[in-house]
Every structure is written in C-alpha cells, then in structure tokens.
C-alpha cells in the first residue's frame, strides 16, 4: 500500500472535513445495539417499531477502511469499526517521518474525528480481530491493552455485512533473521523507531573509545528493496545526513554509508525506464551504493548476507541498521479466513469478484492490500455471452446483435475494452471486421478466435494507497445505493444468469505515481506515459500530497513541517 | 526543577541563538585531545608549543548545564559534556506535553546545536556518568546504548574542573509501589508516556463488554502532589478531557474523575494564599477532587491507599493512572560522590559554598537540583569579622570601622542584607544604633547581640529551572574571567583569611512564578508579593514562556502548537 498516485479522485473526499466547526456529535455507544449481547435490549417494548438497521462491521482503519467510512452516508446502517490503530495514517509520507522532515502526528487523524460528523451511526473499538467466523457471521476481537486482572479483553461482534480492510504484513520471504533484526516501514511506529535508530547510530559512532571499523559498521545503513518506499527512504536518509547530521556530527560524516539492495536488475521497476535510469544515476552521484541483482539470504545481529543473482556468489557485510521494504505478505487472520471460505492457501491475498465481494461468500467484502480482484475471463463465459447476444437463436451473431451487448461486455470484462484500446480499435465490431473481414454474421468459433487474446490483458492491481482508497469509496457508494440498486440494477447484463448486476463492477483509475529521489527532486509517471523529473516535479509532489491529506489539521501541520524543515532543518534530539 | 519563574535574566541568553544561518562549524572530535587515552597524542612533537587548555567536564544537559554551556565563551577551555540526553528540554512545558497542547519535539533542542556556534571547543558524549573519582580527577561513563558484542561502552574522561549538573530523581519517599505503578513527570519520555496512557484509558473504557465499575476505575486519574507541576498537570488533563476527549468519547465522559492528593493542608503552598484559594476554588468548580492532608502510603497495581493526616484514617481507591509529582530525590551517583567527599549521607543533595564549589573539593562545582548552597553563618565567623574590622586592634569597633567593611559583610553574608531589608534599616550602623543607642564603640558581645537573629534569614533556594539557569550563567561568567579574577579579585574580603575572594558569591534573583490553572487562566506571583490571576495572566504566561524558549526553532514551534490547539484542538491518536 506504499506508492501514492496523482489526482486520485477516490480520495478527494478526504479534503472536505472541516475541523473548524467544533460540533459535539451525538453518537452514543449504547445507541446502536449492534453488539451481540446488546441485542436482547435493542427490541425494547416501548420503543416505536423501526426498521432494524443492517449491521456493517469494518476491519481496519487504513486507506481502504477509512475511505469507505468517509463515503458511507446512508443512515440505514449501523457501523462498527475494529482496528488496533485508533487513527488513519497518511502512509505515503512515512519515509519523510523516518528522518523528521514531517512529524508523525502531522500525518495521522483520529478515526473518531473522521466519522463523528456523519449521519451514520459509527462506533469504533480499539481492538484486533483475531478470528472471522463467516458461518455464524461473527467477528472475534481482542483489545489492544490489558484490562487489569483480565488480561486482554475479548468480545464478539455480529455483522450483516463484513468489510475486510486489514491491509498486509511486510513480506520477509522467510529470510532468516529479518523479523528479529530489520526495521520495517509500514506503521507510524516503525518510522519513529527508524528515526530514533539513525540518531542513536550517530551518537554511538561519536563515542570517544571506538575503532574506525566500529564507527563504519554503526553508520552503515542498508535498505533492502528498490521499490518506491525503499528508494524514497534511502533518498530521505541521504538528505538528512548531508543537510543536517554532518553539521552536528562532523567527525562522523566520513564513516556514513548507505547501501540499497535490490534483487532485480534495476530499482523502481514499476516505473518508466527513464525514471529508473535517472534514479540510479542520481544515487550514484549521491554516493548511495545501489547493489542490483543482490538477494538477501540471511540477516544476523551484525551482518547481512547477500547472494548475487548472476553468479550465486555470497557476500557478507556488517551493518548498523537495516530497513526492509520488499513488498507485502499475508496477515495470519486473513490466511485463516481464506481456509474457511475455501480459497487456496497458496494465494497471497483474498480473492474477490469484480464487486469486491469475497469469492465463496455473499456478505463479506475485502479491499485494499489484503485482497485482489479475480477478474472473470471472457473465455470462461464465451458460450453464455454468445447465447445471450444471439437473440434470435440463429447460432450466428450479426454485427448488430453484437453491438447491442457490446457495452455490457466491455463493462463486465474490462479486458475487452483495454484490448480494443491497445489495438486502437473503435469497438468490438471493428475487431470482428478486422478478423473476419466482410462477413456479416459470425459463429461462436469466430467470436472465440476474435477474443482469444483478450484475457491476456487482465492484470492484478498494485498494492497501493490509490487502489485501496478508490475501492473504499466504490464500496461505500454501493452500500449507499444498495436498496435502489436492488430495484433498478445499474450494472451490466448477467451473461450467465438473468437480469442485470446490481452495480457496475469496480474500475480502477490510475492517476500516476511519484518517486521522490532526494535533493528536492522527484520523478513522476503520469497517465499516458508522461514522465516528469526534477525540482518542478518536487513542487508538484508537495502540492498533490498537501491536497490529498485527510483533514485541514493534517494539511496545515504537514505544510508547517515542510516550512520548518526549510528554515531550521531537521531535529536530531533522541526522542 | 519544575516551576518556571518570570523574566529570569539568567536564561535570557537562550534567546539569541539564530538558527537561520546555517554555518558548518568545525569542532572536530579529534581536536580537543581532552580524553584520557588521547592525551598521549595531544603533545605531538611537530605541533607548535601552546598553552595547554584546561579541561572542563560538564555532567548534564538540563537547565544548569545548558545555561553554563551557553554562557561560557572563554576559548581557553576544552569542554566535554556528558549526558544521557542529547538535547535540552524546556521542562516547564512538560505538563502541556502530557496532553498534546504542545508537542514533545517543540520543547527540545539538540545540545550539539546549542554549542556548535561557540568559540569554545565543546564535545558532547551521549553517555551516563556512573562514577566520579575526585581523587584521580576522572569521570567514569557508560554509553546509553549497546555497542554490538561489547554491551554498553564504558570510557573514562579526565578533568581539571568538573561541573556537576545532573539534576535529581523523583522523590518517592520510599512509598511502596510508586516506582512500579506510577508515572513521573520529569523527562520528555515521561510526558509522552502519560499522553499515551490517557488515550489508552479512554479507548479501554470505550470497549463494549465492560462494567460501569471497570470504566470508572479506568478513567480515574490520580495526581499525587499539589505543587506547581501536579496542579498544572491536573488542570491540563481536565481541559483535555473537557475540550477534546468528551467530544470524541461522549459515552466515556460521565465516568471521568480527576483526584489530586496533597499531604499538606493546601495546594500550591509556596504561593501566596490568594493564589492557593483561587486554585482550590477553581478546581472545585471544575470537578477536580482535591483531597488535602492526604498522604499516600501504598500503591498497588489496582489501588492507591492514603492516610488522612488528621485522624490517621486509611482509605483505598481504585485508579486508572497515577502521576507522581512530590518533589525531588537524590541521584545514586551523586549520593556515592557525597560519601567520597565526606558529606553527610543524610543530606538530600550536594552541599556547595556560595561560589557553587562542592564543599570538601577544590575543582568541582555543583549546580541545579543536585546541589544546594550551604550559606556560611555570620555567627560562625563573627570573631574573624570583628578582628578584621577592628583595624586598630582596640578590641572595640567604631561605627566608622564597621562601615568600612559593611559592604563586604553584606556581600559575603547576604542574610545580613536581607535582615536589614526586613527590618527596614538603611545599613548595619542603624542596627547598632537601634540596639546600643548612642554608643560610639561596640564590643564583640554587642556585635554578636546585634547580629544574633541574622542567620535565621538563611533559606535554601527552591529546586526550580530559574535557580538552575542563573547558577549555570553565574558559573560560566566566573569561568570566563578566571584568569583576570586571579589577578584582580572581584569578591568580598576574606574575613577568615587574607585578601579578597576571587568572585562575588552567587546571588539568586527571583523574578516570580506562574501557576497555570487550566481554562486559559493562570496565577502569577511576582516579586514584591504582586499577585495576578486570570485570563490576562495566561497571556503573560504565553509571552514569557515563548520568549524564554531556547531557540527560534523551539519558539516558533511552540507558538505554532498553541495556535494549532486553538484551531484544531488536541490530537487523540494513540501514537
């Protein structure tokens, strides 16, 4: 969920929370009656008869969960949010937090603040879900902290709809020693710990009685993973050292070394080649040692061992601190739930349909980093499609018949649309003409032939904040219109069933992606392969990130932090 | 070292560090040659012959140590600073940090930043002094952090002059359970922990499955100690709950209780009675339960037990969090050093003479909370005083003879001056006249009789930031002029020896003291018993504190924090 992207429409809604008006919003905990044991009381005999609200349970307060909560505005739901973090964190700024360019508190917003002004009943519990029981529609939770004499409080929450947005764990690829000795960069606490470790390393290395070798080791910072997070952290660390720390620790300067290890042949492989090249060149000039094709095979308390992909050569180097940033792995609770609903254990994340509903369930949704959309293949449904399109049951499709369903096909199977765009064709009829020239009617075989390459266009969405936020907003809009959509379905034709789908399937809009490279330079890859690199892009980065922040409070704080850094530099107090 | 006072001249110097000019100052660690083992190299044969710099070691980076470092500007010293905290913290704002009115980082400034622009060689080591060896003039230090494979690094530093400014520990009066279960409020980390605990308590109490009793217990905040720190914390906590938390945790509001326990008959006993009364009334209106005459005798993990001073009745109450703020106790290292130099172990702090030199040593100084000035009594020296004044050795003092030494007496024994002021007398001759009417000459007995009540005026200085900062500045000025003063002593006559003292003794100037009481109201006691209470005093408090902050960075950050709090309230994210 690392890389932030540009102009993301889905998260625009984050902007309009006015923190200025200080209204005490009445959302009493006792009001909802959503809890298992509270049920008995909720049907009090004197209460006027009212429609029982549907109970929605949201797991997680990251990008997906928060975006869902922000957009949900149908008061016919009673919502309970369960997350060990009582705040939303603007994760794209975590690398800035590691070195104090931005303060941790500037990028977080209490979830209670985010939901308090809604017309929907939302309750939040600071707890971790440790088991999802989809059979009896219950979620088992455990409080974050000990309750005296009871240990951690456990409780059960019932749901009608469950929204799983629990995110993911860092992926260690089971490399020995990683969990014990490496820093991760997924949570605010991780960033705080890294910041402290960097200062500690400089203080340690300044002690009077050490050898040069020891100082070198302490000030050797290793970053594993050349993705956007790893690269941005390496760049931020380099700036912190060069712009601030060497001034206060002049003797330590000559011992500092930053190494970036990447298993692939290049860093930032998800970006355009021009960006990759620029970044590698810049890091070279900056003295950041980028070791490509270098797989980490072991981390001990003192050394990190790598194997070169080219010749299998094993190398070992002493380090002071390692930051591990190589992608995401599965949360154990999600893993357990996958078993329950019959999904393959080899999967990395939960599979959902195109409406974000978990496959094998009917009232559980999953979004963000813990889920992936399993796009239905055209070839699986090709017979049904043909049959539905062939209205006169002639066994042949006319172009007219096909054109009548073409919009539904493109909506249900976006890969068709994508394929047409790639081939620069106007519509599906062109595809047929292209293939079968002047034939007015086509058989199922001809249709199959025409569409045979289409499914290759299916790609999994990246695990980014942009995707998660769009999914949360999409799902909230579906929930908002659930009743109307039941009566007037908005979605495409059901090719394998009757009628139409209730909603249009989720469609991701990519607005571009940034890669800050340090020294007030940023690379950006915008839609349409437009690439922009340099100081002006850094300013674009500043303005986009400022506009994307969750509230006026965080926005003003982050901007203040930036200004403060320009004027005073970054703080090096060890707190 | 809690209470901050007004217009404190000594710390004015903190204001003028301009952080805007970003100059890389050359103070190489290897330059000083101050280290024990570095000594061998420091007399390199090729180096030009130069006067060996005096080695000054400063222990501590609190108010006293930092103030000393700021004012020291004689380049003939080589200074080494040893402290486990690599920053100076503006401790008077700690109660504000506990609830997020001010951010922790806004009140700290790296010590390296404070000393870097000086013309004096200053080196800082992040380490703790664990033993002072005054025999061989060495300080034994241990690094804060583990060095791999070696545990904590230990090293030894030689000194010519030692400045002990290590502060003090919280005083638990050996009450059982305090160390295990209470929060203190002396360090920035303490304040951060308290803030986290308050939010945690609200989150815990909001969990769905708890009893009313459990919620009440969790939200019972107990403050032990009705001094300025305890009172300010209770007031800040009350504001935080009332202004921010009840809006986000509406159901928890009714369970919150704040109790303030004070063993004496009133809170804020060091202040004017009007302030005490106002504070007690205000707390009553605010619903803060002030229990006077209530001594804590035991703290368990769930309950706190008190004994009423009046009738010895023991009461026990369950609590969610306790903050312990009852004054200061001795640091074990200081305790051990007191033994070495033959000071009584029953003393709470190091005794120094009026020039801040530790009694029983000749090159060790102690200042701030770890020391107290042992003011010489006039009666101890009365014979010497008489003899020195009686120039013609007549056995009688004329008023003229007395008047010749009266300034020296008043400077050496400030209690005389104080006594005269209390009695509203112009000078010592008036005292004699008053006593012995028209006698022109007085005997030693008559002098003794005239001065017999004078020593009752001797009072220990309070353990405040104001005292510590003035002492640091005073000592630095002495160090700056050490050589000149050797030749031209500036101090008063040595009554028991020959010549004059090198320096005037330290004299404390009290500029007043604030007691913030919450709800934008503050009480202030200014010199001359001028008392000011209310909203306007809060604004005085804002401006004085802002002006006292250590740097332009901290100043602008704290003011930003205040503005932020006015607009957005305090953050309740659990980080």
mmCIF file of N, CA, C and O in Angstrom, chain B residues 466-516:
data_model
loop_
_atom_site.group_PDB
_atom_site.id
_atom_site.type_symbol
_atom_site.label_atom_id
_atom_site.label_comp_id
_atom_site.label_asym_id
_atom_site.label_seq_id
_atom_site.Cartn_x
_atom_site.Cartn_y
_atom_site.Cartn_z
ATOM 1 N N UNK B 466 14.538 28.287 37.230
ATOM 2 C CA UNK B 466 15.045 29.651 37.339
ATOM 3 C C UNK B 466 16.364 29.688 38.112
ATOM 4 O O UNK B 466 17.322 30.344 37.710
ATOM 5 N N UNK B 467 16.413 28.970 39.242
ATOM 6 C CA UNK B 467 17.637 28.913 40.042
ATOM 7 C C UNK B 467 18.756 28.249 39.250
ATOM 8 O O UNK B 467 19.875 28.762 39.156
ATOM 9 N N UNK B 468 18.428 27.097 38.653
ATOM 10 C CA UNK B 468 19.452 26.341 37.928
ATOM 11 C C UNK B 468 20.043 27.169 36.791
ATOM 12 O O UNK B 468 21.269 27.204 36.607
ATOM 13 N N UNK B 469 19.184 27.858 36.048
ATOM 14 C CA UNK B 469 19.663 28.646 34.909
ATOM 15 C C UNK B 469 20.562 29.794 35.384
ATOM 16 O O UNK B 469 21.600 30.069 34.791
ATOM 17 N N UNK B 470 20.184 30.439 36.475
ATOM 18 C CA UNK B 470 21.010 31.536 36.989
ATOM 19 C C UNK B 470 22.347 31.014 37.490
ATOM 20 O O UNK B 470 23.386 31.657 37.327
ATOM 21 N N UNK B 471 22.334 29.851 38.119
ATOM 22 C CA UNK B 471 23.591 29.283 38.603
ATOM 23 C C UNK B 471 24.517 28.942 37.450
ATOM 24 O O UNK B 471 25.722 29.209 37.504
ATOM 25 N N UNK B 472 23.953 28.332 36.390
ATOM 26 C CA UNK B 472 24.760 27.993 35.224
ATOM 27 C C UNK B 472 25.421 29.236 34.635
ATOM 28 O O UNK B 472 26.617 29.251 34.328
ATOM 29 N N UNK B 473 24.612 30.283 34.477
ATOM 30 C CA UNK B 473 25.130 31.521 33.889
ATOM 31 C C UNK B 473 26.194 32.138 34.793
ATOM 32 O O UNK B 473 27.235 32.609 34.331
ATOM 33 N N UNK B 474 25.941 32.113 36.103
ATOM 34 C CA UNK B 474 26.901 32.671 37.061
ATOM 35 C C UNK B 474 28.243 31.945 36.965
ATOM 36 O O UNK B 474 29.300 32.556 36.859
ATOM 37 N N UNK B 475 28.173 30.620 36.973
ATOM 38 C CA UNK B 475 29.416 29.851 36.968
ATOM 39 C C UNK B 475 30.197 30.068 35.675
ATOM 40 O O UNK B 475 31.429 30.176 35.682
ATOM 41 N N UNK B 476 29.457 30.139 34.561
ATOM 42 C CA UNK B 476 30.121 30.376 33.282
ATOM 43 C C UNK B 476 30.860 31.714 33.310
ATOM 44 O O UNK B 476 31.991 31.828 32.838
ATOM 45 N N UNK B 477 30.224 32.724 33.881
ATOM 46 C CA UNK B 477 30.869 34.032 33.952
ATOM 47 C C UNK B 477 32.123 33.970 34.810
ATOM 48 O O UNK B 477 33.142 34.603 34.497
ATOM 49 N N UNK B 478 32.075 33.200 35.893
ATOM 50 C CA UNK B 478 33.282 33.016 36.708
ATOM 51 C C UNK B 478 34.377 32.337 35.887
ATOM 52 O O UNK B 478 35.534 32.758 35.891
ATOM 53 N N UNK B 479 34.007 31.290 35.162
ATOM 54 C CA UNK B 479 34.992 30.582 34.348
ATOM 55 C C UNK B 479 35.569 31.506 33.270
ATOM 56 O O UNK B 479 36.759 31.461 32.976
ATOM 57 N N UNK B 480 34.704 32.335 32.694
ATOM 58 C CA UNK B 480 35.161 33.253 31.642
ATOM 59 C C UNK B 480 36.232 34.212 32.168
ATOM 60 O O UNK B 480 37.131 34.601 31.438
ATOM 61 N N UNK B 481 36.113 34.609 33.440
ATOM 62 C CA UNK B 481 37.004 35.642 33.977
ATOM 63 C C UNK B 481 38.013 35.067 34.963
ATOM 64 O O UNK B 481 38.601 35.813 35.750
ATOM 65 N N UNK B 482 38.176 33.744 34.937
ATOM 66 C CA UNK B 482 39.001 33.071 35.943
ATOM 67 C C UNK B 482 40.382 33.715 36.070
ATOM 68 O O UNK B 482 40.837 34.027 37.167
ATOM 69 N N UNK B 483 41.062 33.936 34.936
ATOM 70 C CA UNK B 483 42.430 34.453 34.989
ATOM 71 C C UNK B 483 42.496 35.884 35.513
ATOM 72 O O UNK B 483 43.306 36.204 36.391
ATOM 73 N N UNK B 484 41.620 36.744 34.966
ATOM 74 C CA UNK B 484 41.612 38.136 35.432
ATOM 75 C C UNK B 484 41.319 38.190 36.924
ATOM 76 O O UNK B 484 41.938 38.985 37.661
ATOM 77 N N UNK B 485 40.364 37.373 37.339
ATOM 78 C CA UNK B 485 39.945 37.452 38.743
ATOM 79 C C UNK B 485 41.055 36.965 39.673
ATOM 80 O O UNK B 485 41.129 37.374 40.834
ATOM 81 N N UNK B 486 41.925 36.124 39.143
ATOM 82 C CA UNK B 486 43.060 35.663 39.938
ATOM 83 C C UNK B 486 43.933 36.870 40.296
ATOM 84 O O UNK B 486 44.394 37.015 41.422
ATOM 85 N N UNK B 487 44.117 37.724 39.260
ATOM 86 C CA UNK B 487 44.956 38.914 39.487
ATOM 87 C C UNK B 487 44.190 40.013 40.210
ATOM 88 O O UNK B 487 44.700 40.642 41.124
ATOM 89 N N UNK B 488 42.971 40.282 39.766
ATOM 90 C CA UNK B 488 42.178 41.339 40.390
ATOM 91 C C UNK B 488 40.901 40.755 40.971
ATOM 92 O O UNK B 488 39.869 40.736 40.300
ATOM 93 N N UNK B 489 40.983 40.300 42.203
ATOM 94 C CA UNK B 489 39.803 39.648 42.784
ATOM 95 C C UNK B 489 38.625 40.614 42.821
ATOM 96 O O UNK B 489 38.799 41.802 43.079
ATOM 97 N N UNK B 490 37.446 40.063 42.525
ATOM 98 C CA UNK B 490 36.251 40.908 42.471
ATOM 99 C C UNK B 490 35.372 40.729 43.691
ATOM 100 O O UNK B 490 34.411 41.475 43.874
ATOM 101 N N UNK B 491 35.682 39.722 44.482
ATOM 102 C CA UNK B 491 34.760 39.353 45.552
ATOM 103 C C UNK B 491 34.968 40.156 46.827
ATOM 104 O O UNK B 491 35.787 41.077 46.889
ATOM 105 N N UNK B 492 34.219 39.808 47.843
ATOM 106 C CA UNK B 492 34.324 40.492 49.144
ATOM 107 C C UNK B 492 35.599 40.086 49.892
ATOM 108 O O UNK B 492 36.287 39.133 49.498
ATOM 109 N N UNK B 493 35.886 40.810 50.951
ATOM 110 C CA UNK B 493 37.013 40.487 51.845
ATOM 111 C C UNK B 493 36.918 39.061 52.350
ATOM 112 O O UNK B 493 35.826 38.573 52.639
ATOM 113 N N UNK B 494 38.083 38.405 52.457
ATOM 114 C CA UNK B 494 38.104 37.108 53.150
ATOM 115 C C UNK B 494 38.237 37.395 54.633
ATOM 116 O O UNK B 494 39.309 37.811 55.079
ATOM 117 N N UNK B 495 37.170 37.176 55.376
ATOM 118 C CA UNK B 495 37.242 37.518 56.798
ATOM 119 C C UNK B 495 38.120 36.546 57.567
ATOM 120 O O UNK B 495 38.779 36.890 58.528
ATOM 121 N N UNK B 496 38.128 35.291 57.115
ATOM 122 C CA UNK B 496 38.943 34.300 57.829
ATOM 123 C C UNK B 496 40.296 34.093 57.176
ATOM 124 O O UNK B 496 41.068 33.251 57.611
ATOM 125 N N UNK B 497 40.594 34.829 56.136
ATOM 126 C CA UNK B 497 41.895 34.654 55.500
ATOM 127 C C UNK B 497 42.444 35.994 55.068
ATOM 128 O O UNK B 497 42.051 37.029 55.578
ATOM 129 N N UNK B 498 43.359 35.924 54.082
ATOM 130 C CA UNK B 498 43.967 37.163 53.596
ATOM 131 C C UNK B 498 43.310 37.568 52.268
ATOM 132 O O UNK B 498 42.813 36.721 51.529
ATOM 133 N N UNK B 499 43.365 38.811 51.961
ATOM 134 C CA UNK B 499 42.925 39.311 50.655
ATOM 135 C C UNK B 499 41.426 39.205 50.447
ATOM 136 O O UNK B 499 40.646 39.202 51.399
ATOM 137 N N UNK B 500 41.098 39.081 49.149
ATOM 138 C CA UNK B 500 39.687 39.057 48.775
ATOM 139 C C UNK B 500 39.347 37.749 48.065
ATOM 140 O O UNK B 500 40.221 37.082 47.518
ATOM 141 N N UNK B 501 38.077 37.425 48.062
ATOM 142 C CA UNK B 501 37.621 36.292 47.247
ATOM 143 C C UNK B 501 37.718 36.663 45.772
ATOM 144 O O UNK B 501 37.543 37.825 45.420
ATOM 145 N N UNK B 502 37.976 35.623 44.947
ATOM 146 C CA UNK B 502 38.138 35.926 43.528
ATOM 147 C C UNK B 502 36.857 36.502 42.915
ATOM 148 O O UNK B 502 36.882 37.415 42.105
ATOM 149 N N UNK B 503 35.730 35.910 43.305
ATOM 150 C CA UNK B 503 34.449 36.323 42.694
ATOM 151 C C UNK B 503 33.446 36.720 43.755
ATOM 152 O O UNK B 503 33.547 36.289 44.909
ATOM 153 N N UNK B 504 32.481 37.518 43.340
ATOM 154 C CA UNK B 504 31.322 37.713 44.190
ATOM 155 C C UNK B 504 30.600 36.383 44.320
ATOM 156 O O UNK B 504 30.551 35.605 43.364
ATOM 157 N N UNK B 505 30.009 36.106 45.456
ATOM 158 C CA UNK B 505 29.276 34.849 45.588
ATOM 159 C C UNK B 505 27.997 34.875 44.738
ATOM 160 O O UNK B 505 27.532 35.947 44.349
ATOM 161 N N UNK B 506 27.486 33.683 44.463
ATOM 162 C CA UNK B 506 26.252 33.592 43.669
ATOM 163 C C UNK B 506 25.085 34.221 44.429
ATOM 164 O O UNK B 506 24.931 34.003 45.623
ATOM 165 N N UNK B 507 24.329 35.028 43.763
ATOM 166 C CA UNK B 507 23.152 35.627 44.376
ATOM 167 C C UNK B 507 21.959 35.368 43.466
ATOM 168 O O UNK B 507 21.994 35.683 42.278
ATOM 169 N N UNK B 508 20.924 34.796 44.035
ATOM 170 C CA UNK B 508 19.737 34.458 43.251
ATOM 171 C C UNK B 508 18.775 35.631 43.174
ATOM 172 O O UNK B 508 18.511 36.282 44.179
ATOM 173 N N UNK B 509 18.275 35.883 41.968
ATOM 174 C CA UNK B 509 17.266 36.927 41.790
ATOM 175 C C UNK B 509 15.953 36.272 41.412
ATOM 176 O O UNK B 509 15.851 35.641 40.365
ATOM 177 N N UNK B 510 14.949 36.446 42.241
ATOM 178 C CA UNK B 510 13.664 35.813 41.969
ATOM 179 C C UNK B 510 12.790 36.741 41.132
ATOM 180 O O UNK B 510 12.547 37.874 41.494
ATOM 181 N N UNK B 511 12.348 36.221 39.970
ATOM 182 C CA UNK B 511 11.572 37.074 39.075
ATOM 183 C C UNK B 511 10.094 36.719 39.073
ATOM 184 O O UNK B 511 9.346 37.214 38.255
ATOM 185 N N UNK B 512 9.704 35.833 39.978
ATOM 186 C CA UNK B 512 8.292 35.485 40.031
ATOM 187 C C UNK B 512 8.036 34.070 39.551
ATOM 188 O O UNK B 512 8.948 33.387 39.074
ATOM 189 N N UNK B 513 6.809 33.641 39.682
ATOM 190 C CA UNK B 513 6.482 32.254 39.365
ATOM 191 C C UNK B 513 5.033 32.151 38.890
ATOM 192 O O UNK B 513 4.149 32.839 39.384
ATOM 193 N N UNK B 514 4.836 31.257 37.914
ATOM 194 C CA UNK B 514 3.490 31.053 37.359
ATOM 195 C C UNK B 514 2.865 29.777 37.890
ATOM 196 O O UNK B 514 3.581 28.812 38.177
ATOM 197 N N UNK B 515 1.552 29.748 37.947
ATOM 198 C CA UNK B 515 0.827 28.505 38.206
ATOM 199 C C UNK B 515 -0.365 28.449 37.268
ATOM 200 O O UNK B 515 -1.412 29.010 37.570
ATOM 201 N N UNK B 516 -0.222 27.776 36.120
ATOM 202 C CA UNK B 516 -1.350 27.669 35.192
ATOM 203 C C UNK B 516 -2.431 26.775 35.793
ATOM 204 O O UNK B 516 -2.135 25.722 36.365
#
